[in-house]
């Protein structure tokens, strides 16, 4: 996998919104956080545009993506927030153009579709991490979330264990492979497309937000029947952010689904729709162990 260059103080980065326009004030607050990290932040031309014509929306989102990747002065691209619609522009992207201009591409939620599409079609490491408007605003931001950006400035590997969050083991073992995954709904939506997540010999990350337990069970079953778990080397589950009345049902679904897995499974990893929300590179080598639960991740930058 192609790794982008590490960031350094003074680097220019872009904020784009391929899944929909963000709250303006939240974006300003998040932009300020990136600037406090020493970055020069520019906002995509169409970040706040709202159009009734969906074709125009897609074209403008794609324009901002291309302008960020093809501008040689920009070293990193951060998504403003989640939303919907990134799957529609996946087929419109010239992946050779992106491969020729490797740089940090960072986001999650609906952005999962683009993370996997770029990783698979451009053979480039992408980053599942907190977004500028939705996670770095003054209301949501935590110090741990903010600190997870430090991995972009260093080439050191990352270690996540119960010092970060109280991890729970659903199936014991040791697994090693390429880190892939993201939001459960988007992973399911990608099945049968050119951008389907490749879990052969991989460690799979799965997160979701506010889905009832029965739908989580349905989507996991869909992944299983599609062969996604056949050659996987391990699974890391995030916080699914369900209501309290769904929590017990969800715990039962996850325990029953993964209890007899021949690969290690760990839950409660703090990534995705939660705070803190730790950023991780997709496409790098990782090692998952369960005694005690620990995930060691290679650096995503060079």
Tab-separated table of C-alpha atoms in Angstrom:
chain	number	residue	atom	x	y	z
A	1	UNK	CA	0.000	0.000	0.000
A	2	UNK	CA	1.137	3.551	-0.795
A	3	UNK	CA	1.656	5.625	2.351
A	4	UNK	CA	1.316	9.423	2.202
A	5	UNK	CA	3.990	11.684	3.658
A	6	UNK	CA	3.747	12.605	7.338
A	7	UNK	CA	2.516	16.083	8.187
A	8	UNK	CA	4.745	18.745	9.645
A	9	UNK	CA	4.086	22.165	11.145
A	10	UNK	CA	3.128	24.687	8.500
A	11	UNK	CA	1.716	22.141	6.057
A	12	UNK	CA	-1.344	23.103	4.045
A	13	UNK	CA	-4.402	20.830	4.392
A	14	UNK	CA	-7.886	20.924	2.876
A	15	UNK	CA	-11.320	20.346	4.397
A	16	UNK	CA	-13.962	18.949	2.029
A	17	UNK	CA	-17.521	17.658	2.501
A	18	UNK	CA	-18.192	14.727	0.142
A	19	UNK	CA	-21.108	13.494	2.288
A	20	UNK	CA	-22.970	16.772	2.752
A	21	UNK	CA	-22.560	20.342	4.066
A	22	UNK	CA	-21.510	20.793	7.707
A	23	UNK	CA	-22.721	23.193	10.357
A	24	UNK	CA	-20.789	26.381	9.581
A	25	UNK	CA	-19.947	27.304	13.179
A	26	UNK	CA	-18.862	23.768	14.015
A	27	UNK	CA	-16.579	23.743	10.992
A	28	UNK	CA	-15.015	27.051	12.031
A	29	UNK	CA	-14.384	25.623	15.503
A	30	UNK	CA	-12.840	22.446	14.081
A	31	UNK	CA	-10.722	24.424	11.625
A	32	UNK	CA	-9.326	26.373	14.557
A	33	UNK	CA	-8.276	23.110	16.240
A	34	UNK	CA	-6.351	22.019	13.131
A	35	UNK	CA	-4.704	25.441	12.995
A	36	UNK	CA	-3.624	25.068	16.621
A	37	UNK	CA	-1.830	21.892	15.502
A	38	UNK	CA	0.274	24.114	13.247
A	39	UNK	CA	-1.578	23.398	10.009
A	40	UNK	CA	-2.597	25.884	7.306
A	41	UNK	CA	-6.245	24.998	6.630
A	42	UNK	CA	-8.176	25.773	3.443
A	43	UNK	CA	-11.873	25.033	2.932
A	44	UNK	CA	-13.121	23.410	-0.290
A	45	UNK	CA	-15.030	25.745	-2.626
A	46	UNK	CA	-18.284	23.793	-2.379
A	47	UNK	CA	-18.277	22.691	1.264
A	48	UNK	CA	-21.338	24.758	2.210
A	49	UNK	CA	-23.198	24.498	-1.112
A	50	UNK	CA	-26.751	23.184	-0.997
A	51	UNK	CA	-28.278	22.249	-4.350
A	52	UNK	CA	-31.625	20.730	-5.236
A	53	UNK	CA	-30.142	19.048	-8.306
A	54	UNK	CA	-28.430	15.884	-7.008
A	55	UNK	CA	-26.275	15.581	-10.121
A	56	UNK	CA	-24.888	19.046	-9.406
A	57	UNK	CA	-24.252	18.064	-5.803
A	58	UNK	CA	-22.232	15.033	-6.898
A	59	UNK	CA	-20.253	17.056	-9.427
A	60	UNK	CA	-19.328	19.718	-6.863
A	61	UNK	CA	-18.304	17.144	-4.268
A	62	UNK	CA	-16.099	15.445	-6.839
A	63	UNK	CA	-14.588	18.793	-7.848
A	64	UNK	CA	-13.508	19.543	-4.275
A	65	UNK	CA	-12.042	16.034	-3.952
A	66	UNK	CA	-9.999	16.407	-7.148
A	67	UNK	CA	-8.852	19.942	-6.365
A	68	UNK	CA	-7.564	18.793	-2.974
A	69	UNK	CA	-5.777	15.718	-4.306
A	70	UNK	CA	-4.278	17.444	-7.359
A	71	UNK	CA	-3.094	20.632	-5.617
A	72	UNK	CA	0.622	19.990	-4.924
A	73	UNK	CA	0.596	22.454	-2.028
A	74	UNK	CA	-1.947	20.392	-0.057
A	75	UNK	CA	-0.558	17.580	2.098
A	76	UNK	CA	-3.710	16.251	3.768
A	77	UNK	CA	-7.471	16.078	3.170
A	78	UNK	CA	-9.902	16.005	6.098
A	79	UNK	CA	-13.638	15.420	5.714
A	80	UNK	CA	-15.940	17.860	7.488
A	81	UNK	CA	-18.649	15.405	8.566
A	82	UNK	CA	-20.690	12.389	7.567
A	83	UNK	CA	-24.040	12.312	5.819
A	84	UNK	CA	-24.944	10.370	2.694
A	85	UNK	CA	-24.136	9.996	-0.985
A	86	UNK	CA	-20.434	9.163	-1.160
A	87	UNK	CA	-21.233	5.822	-2.813
A	88	UNK	CA	-22.589	7.720	-5.825
A	89	UNK	CA	-19.331	9.519	-6.523
A	90	UNK	CA	-17.179	6.405	-6.050
A	91	UNK	CA	-17.823	5.371	-9.666
A	92	UNK	CA	-16.956	8.871	-10.890
A	93	UNK	CA	-13.448	8.995	-9.420
A	94	UNK	CA	-10.283	8.649	-11.493
A	95	UNK	CA	-8.347	6.447	-9.075
A	96	UNK	CA	-5.129	6.634	-11.103
A	97	UNK	CA	-5.187	10.410	-10.582
A	98	UNK	CA	-5.463	9.888	-6.823
A	99	UNK	CA	-2.762	7.224	-6.859
A	100	UNK	CA	-0.464	9.679	-8.637
A	101	UNK	CA	-1.055	12.275	-5.894
A	102	UNK	CA	-0.950	10.295	-2.622
A	103	UNK	CA	-1.809	12.261	0.487
A	104	UNK	CA	-3.670	11.806	3.766
A	105	UNK	CA	-7.413	11.223	3.284
A	106	UNK	CA	-9.257	11.186	6.626
A	107	UNK	CA	-12.890	10.638	7.693
A	108	UNK	CA	-15.477	8.009	8.733
A	109	UNK	CA	-19.213	7.243	8.788
A	110	UNK	CA	-20.539	7.671	5.216
A	111	UNK	CA	-16.933	8.436	4.198
A	112	UNK	CA	-16.277	4.701	4.815
A	113	UNK	CA	-17.333	4.071	1.215
A	114	UNK	CA	-14.625	6.380	-0.122
A	115	UNK	CA	-12.010	5.114	2.341
A	116	UNK	CA	-12.474	1.586	1.022
A	117	UNK	CA	-12.823	2.634	-2.620
A	118	UNK	CA	-9.605	4.670	-2.570
A	119	UNK	CA	-7.726	2.059	-0.546
A	120	UNK	CA	-8.762	-0.707	-2.926
A	121	UNK	CA	-8.658	1.104	-6.282
A	122	UNK	CA	-5.691	3.433	-5.662
A	123	UNK	CA	-3.745	1.030	-3.408
A	124	UNK	CA	-3.299	3.899	-0.961
A	125	UNK	CA	-3.525	3.951	2.829
A	126	UNK	CA	-6.576	5.913	4.003
A	127	UNK	CA	-7.520	7.018	7.513
A	128	UNK	CA	-10.633	6.262	9.578
A	129	UNK	CA	-10.720	9.191	11.962
A	130	UNK	CA	-12.626	12.048	13.634
A	131	UNK	CA	-13.983	14.747	11.335
A	132	UNK	CA	-13.500	18.474	11.487
A	133	UNK	CA	-17.038	19.763	12.062
A	134	UNK	CA	-18.695	16.801	13.769
A	135	UNK	CA	-15.876	15.753	16.129
A	136	UNK	CA	-13.613	18.782	16.653
A	137	UNK	CA	-16.324	21.317	17.487
A	138	UNK	CA	-16.386	22.849	20.966
A	139	UNK	CA	-19.360	20.758	22.102
A	140	UNK	CA	-18.067	17.307	21.119
A	141	UNK	CA	-14.269	17.489	21.135
A	142	UNK	CA	-12.234	15.594	23.725
A	143	UNK	CA	-8.496	15.826	24.305
A	144	UNK	CA	-8.100	12.143	23.355
A	145	UNK	CA	-9.849	12.709	20.020
A	146	UNK	CA	-7.708	15.733	19.270
A	147	UNK	CA	-4.519	13.890	20.217
A	148	UNK	CA	-5.276	11.074	17.764
A	149	UNK	CA	-4.242	13.454	14.950
A	150	UNK	CA	-0.680	13.303	16.299
A	151	UNK	CA	-0.252	9.949	14.507
A	152	UNK	CA	-0.155	11.910	11.235
A	153	UNK	CA	2.962	13.783	12.337
A	154	UNK	CA	5.011	10.725	13.321
A	155	UNK	CA	6.051	7.443	11.747
A	156	UNK	CA	5.773	5.515	15.014
A	157	UNK	CA	3.412	2.541	15.402
A	158	UNK	CA	0.333	2.870	17.629
A	159	UNK	CA	-0.772	0.632	20.482
A	160	UNK	CA	-4.381	0.491	21.697
A	161	UNK	CA	-5.263	-1.480	24.816
A	162	UNK	CA	-7.434	-1.202	27.912
A	163	UNK	CA	-5.545	1.915	28.992
A	164	UNK	CA	-7.459	3.704	26.215
A	165	UNK	CA	-10.813	1.973	26.746
A	166	UNK	CA	-12.106	-1.050	28.650
A	167	UNK	CA	-11.794	-3.667	25.901
A	168	UNK	CA	-13.774	-6.898	26.118
A	169	UNK	CA	-12.846	-10.180	24.408
A	170	UNK	CA	-15.609	-12.091	22.606
A	171	UNK	CA	-13.306	-14.710	21.031
A	172	UNK	CA	-9.704	-15.434	21.985
A	173	UNK	CA	-6.703	-15.741	19.737
A	174	UNK	CA	-4.044	-13.825	17.851
A	175	UNK	CA	-4.451	-12.331	14.403
A	176	UNK	CA	-2.230	-10.351	12.092
A	177	UNK	CA	-2.933	-8.715	8.742
A	178	UNK	CA	-3.980	-5.557	6.915
A	179	UNK	CA	-6.403	-3.262	8.727
A	180	UNK	CA	-9.696	-2.705	6.852
A	181	UNK	CA	-13.302	-1.769	7.610
A	182	UNK	CA	-15.419	1.063	8.957
A	183	UNK	CA	-19.136	1.674	9.328
A	184	UNK	CA	-21.254	-1.492	9.266
A	185	UNK	CA	-23.999	-0.069	7.033
A	186	UNK	CA	-21.509	1.188	4.443
A	187	UNK	CA	-19.576	-2.102	4.523
A	188	UNK	CA	-22.838	-3.921	3.835
A	189	UNK	CA	-23.791	-1.476	1.077
A	190	UNK	CA	-20.477	-2.144	-0.644
A	191	UNK	CA	-21.064	-5.877	-1.022
A	192	UNK	CA	-21.115	-6.997	-4.647
A	193	UNK	CA	-19.518	-3.746	-5.893
A	194	UNK	CA	-15.942	-3.104	-7.073
A	195	UNK	CA	-15.392	-1.422	-3.690
A	196	UNK	CA	-16.365	-4.359	-1.468
A	197	UNK	CA	-14.052	-4.537	1.522
A	198	UNK	CA	-11.300	-7.132	1.044
A	199	UNK	CA	-10.989	-9.093	4.293
A	200	UNK	CA	-8.778	-11.903	3.019
A	201	UNK	CA	-6.022	-12.152	5.639
A	202	UNK	CA	-7.193	-8.887	7.248
A	203	UNK	CA	-8.198	-7.451	10.618
A	204	UNK	CA	-11.711	-6.003	10.222
A	205	UNK	CA	-12.919	-2.896	12.068
A	206	UNK	CA	-16.686	-2.504	12.494
A	207	UNK	CA	-18.564	0.435	14.009
A	208	UNK	CA	-22.145	1.687	13.821
A	209	UNK	CA	-24.420	4.302	15.338
A	210	UNK	CA	-27.956	4.053	16.717
A	211	UNK	CA	-28.963	0.926	14.801
A	212	UNK	CA	-31.380	-1.428	16.601
A	213	UNK	CA	-29.914	-4.783	17.562
A	214	UNK	CA	-31.959	-6.723	15.022
A	215	UNK	CA	-30.557	-4.629	12.143
A	216	UNK	CA	-26.995	-5.088	13.410
A	217	UNK	CA	-27.638	-8.827	13.477
A	218	UNK	CA	-29.107	-8.694	9.947
A	219	UNK	CA	-26.134	-6.779	8.542
A	220	UNK	CA	-23.555	-8.994	10.235
A	221	UNK	CA	-25.381	-12.022	8.832
A	222	UNK	CA	-25.322	-10.412	5.386
A	223	UNK	CA	-21.546	-9.959	5.658
A	224	UNK	CA	-21.142	-13.531	6.826
A	225	UNK	CA	-23.215	-15.000	4.001
A	226	UNK	CA	-21.228	-12.898	1.522
A	227	UNK	CA	-18.024	-14.558	2.758
A	228	UNK	CA	-16.583	-11.510	4.487
A	229	UNK	CA	-15.594	-13.498	7.605
A	230	UNK	CA	-14.286	-16.568	5.751
A	231	UNK	CA	-10.615	-15.550	5.662
A	232	UNK	CA	-10.569	-12.722	8.191
A	233	UNK	CA	-7.790	-12.857	10.796
A	234	UNK	CA	-9.558	-10.854	13.492
A	235	UNK	CA	-12.396	-8.418	14.224
A	236	UNK	CA	-12.329	-5.209	16.281
A	237	UNK	CA	-15.726	-3.759	17.236
A	238	UNK	CA	-16.277	-0.114	18.093
A	239	UNK	CA	-18.911	1.539	20.226
A	240	UNK	CA	-22.290	1.126	18.489
A	241	UNK	CA	-23.890	4.092	20.287
A	242	UNK	CA	-27.302	2.511	20.889
A	243	UNK	CA	-29.985	3.656	23.310
A	244	UNK	CA	-29.997	2.097	26.757
A	245	UNK	CA	-33.032	-0.064	25.937
A	246	UNK	CA	-31.126	-1.580	22.990
A	247	UNK	CA	-27.825	-2.059	24.788
A	248	UNK	CA	-28.618	-5.453	26.337
A	249	UNK	CA	-30.077	-6.746	23.060
A	250	UNK	CA	-26.996	-5.616	21.152
A	251	UNK	CA	-24.597	-7.223	23.630
A	252	UNK	CA	-26.472	-10.499	23.161
A	253	UNK	CA	-26.352	-10.198	19.351
A	254	UNK	CA	-22.598	-9.555	19.281
A	255	UNK	CA	-21.813	-12.256	21.827
A	256	UNK	CA	-23.886	-14.883	20.014
A	257	UNK	CA	-22.585	-13.921	16.581
A	258	UNK	CA	-18.880	-13.992	17.437
A	259	UNK	CA	-18.698	-16.470	20.358
A	260	UNK	CA	-17.540	-19.428	18.254
A	261	UNK	CA	-15.331	-17.439	15.883
A	262	UNK	CA	-12.017	-19.118	14.930
A	263	UNK	CA	-10.366	-15.673	14.952
A	264	UNK	CA	-9.902	-13.128	17.790
A	265	UNK	CA	-12.723	-10.654	18.399
A	266	UNK	CA	-12.469	-7.624	20.691
A	267	UNK	CA	-15.221	-5.078	21.397
A	268	UNK	CA	-15.515	-1.535	22.781
A	269	UNK	CA	-12.659	-0.074	20.743
A	270	UNK	CA	-13.100	3.760	20.805
A	271	UNK	CA	-13.391	4.590	17.116
A	272	UNK	CA	-16.264	5.883	15.007
A	273	UNK	CA	-19.394	7.593	16.348
A	274	UNK	CA	-18.137	8.107	19.893
A	275	UNK	CA	-15.941	10.303	22.040
A	276	UNK	CA	-13.080	9.806	22.269
A	277	UNK	CA	-12.816	8.833	18.613
A	278	UNK	CA	-9.348	7.536	17.762
A	279	UNK	CA	-8.042	7.780	14.216
A	280	UNK	CA	-6.523	4.673	12.608
A	281	UNK	CA	-4.895	4.055	9.223
A	282	UNK	CA	-6.570	1.535	6.919
A	283	UNK	CA	-4.363	-0.623	4.721
A	284	UNK	CA	-1.433	-0.993	7.130
A	285	UNK	CA	-0.280	-4.094	8.985
A	286	UNK	CA	-1.701	-4.702	12.474
A	287	UNK	CA	-1.560	-7.350	15.172
A	288	UNK	CA	-4.521	-8.203	17.412
A	289	UNK	CA	-4.107	-10.153	20.647
A	290	UNK	CA	-6.639	-10.961	23.379
A	291	UNK	CA	-4.581	-11.898	26.450
A	292	UNK	CA	-4.771	-9.030	27.265
A	293	UNK	CA	-6.763	-7.324	24.465
A	294	UNK	CA	-4.386	-5.167	22.420
A	295	UNK	CA	-4.163	-3.794	18.886
A	296	UNK	CA	-0.737	-2.750	17.539
A	297	UNK	CA	-0.938	-0.713	14.310
A	298	UNK	CA	1.855	0.270	11.924
A	299	UNK	CA	2.169	3.936	11.045
A	300	UNK	CA	0.034	5.107	8.149
A	301	UNK	CA	2.524	7.742	6.980
A	302	UNK	CA	6.062	7.713	5.694
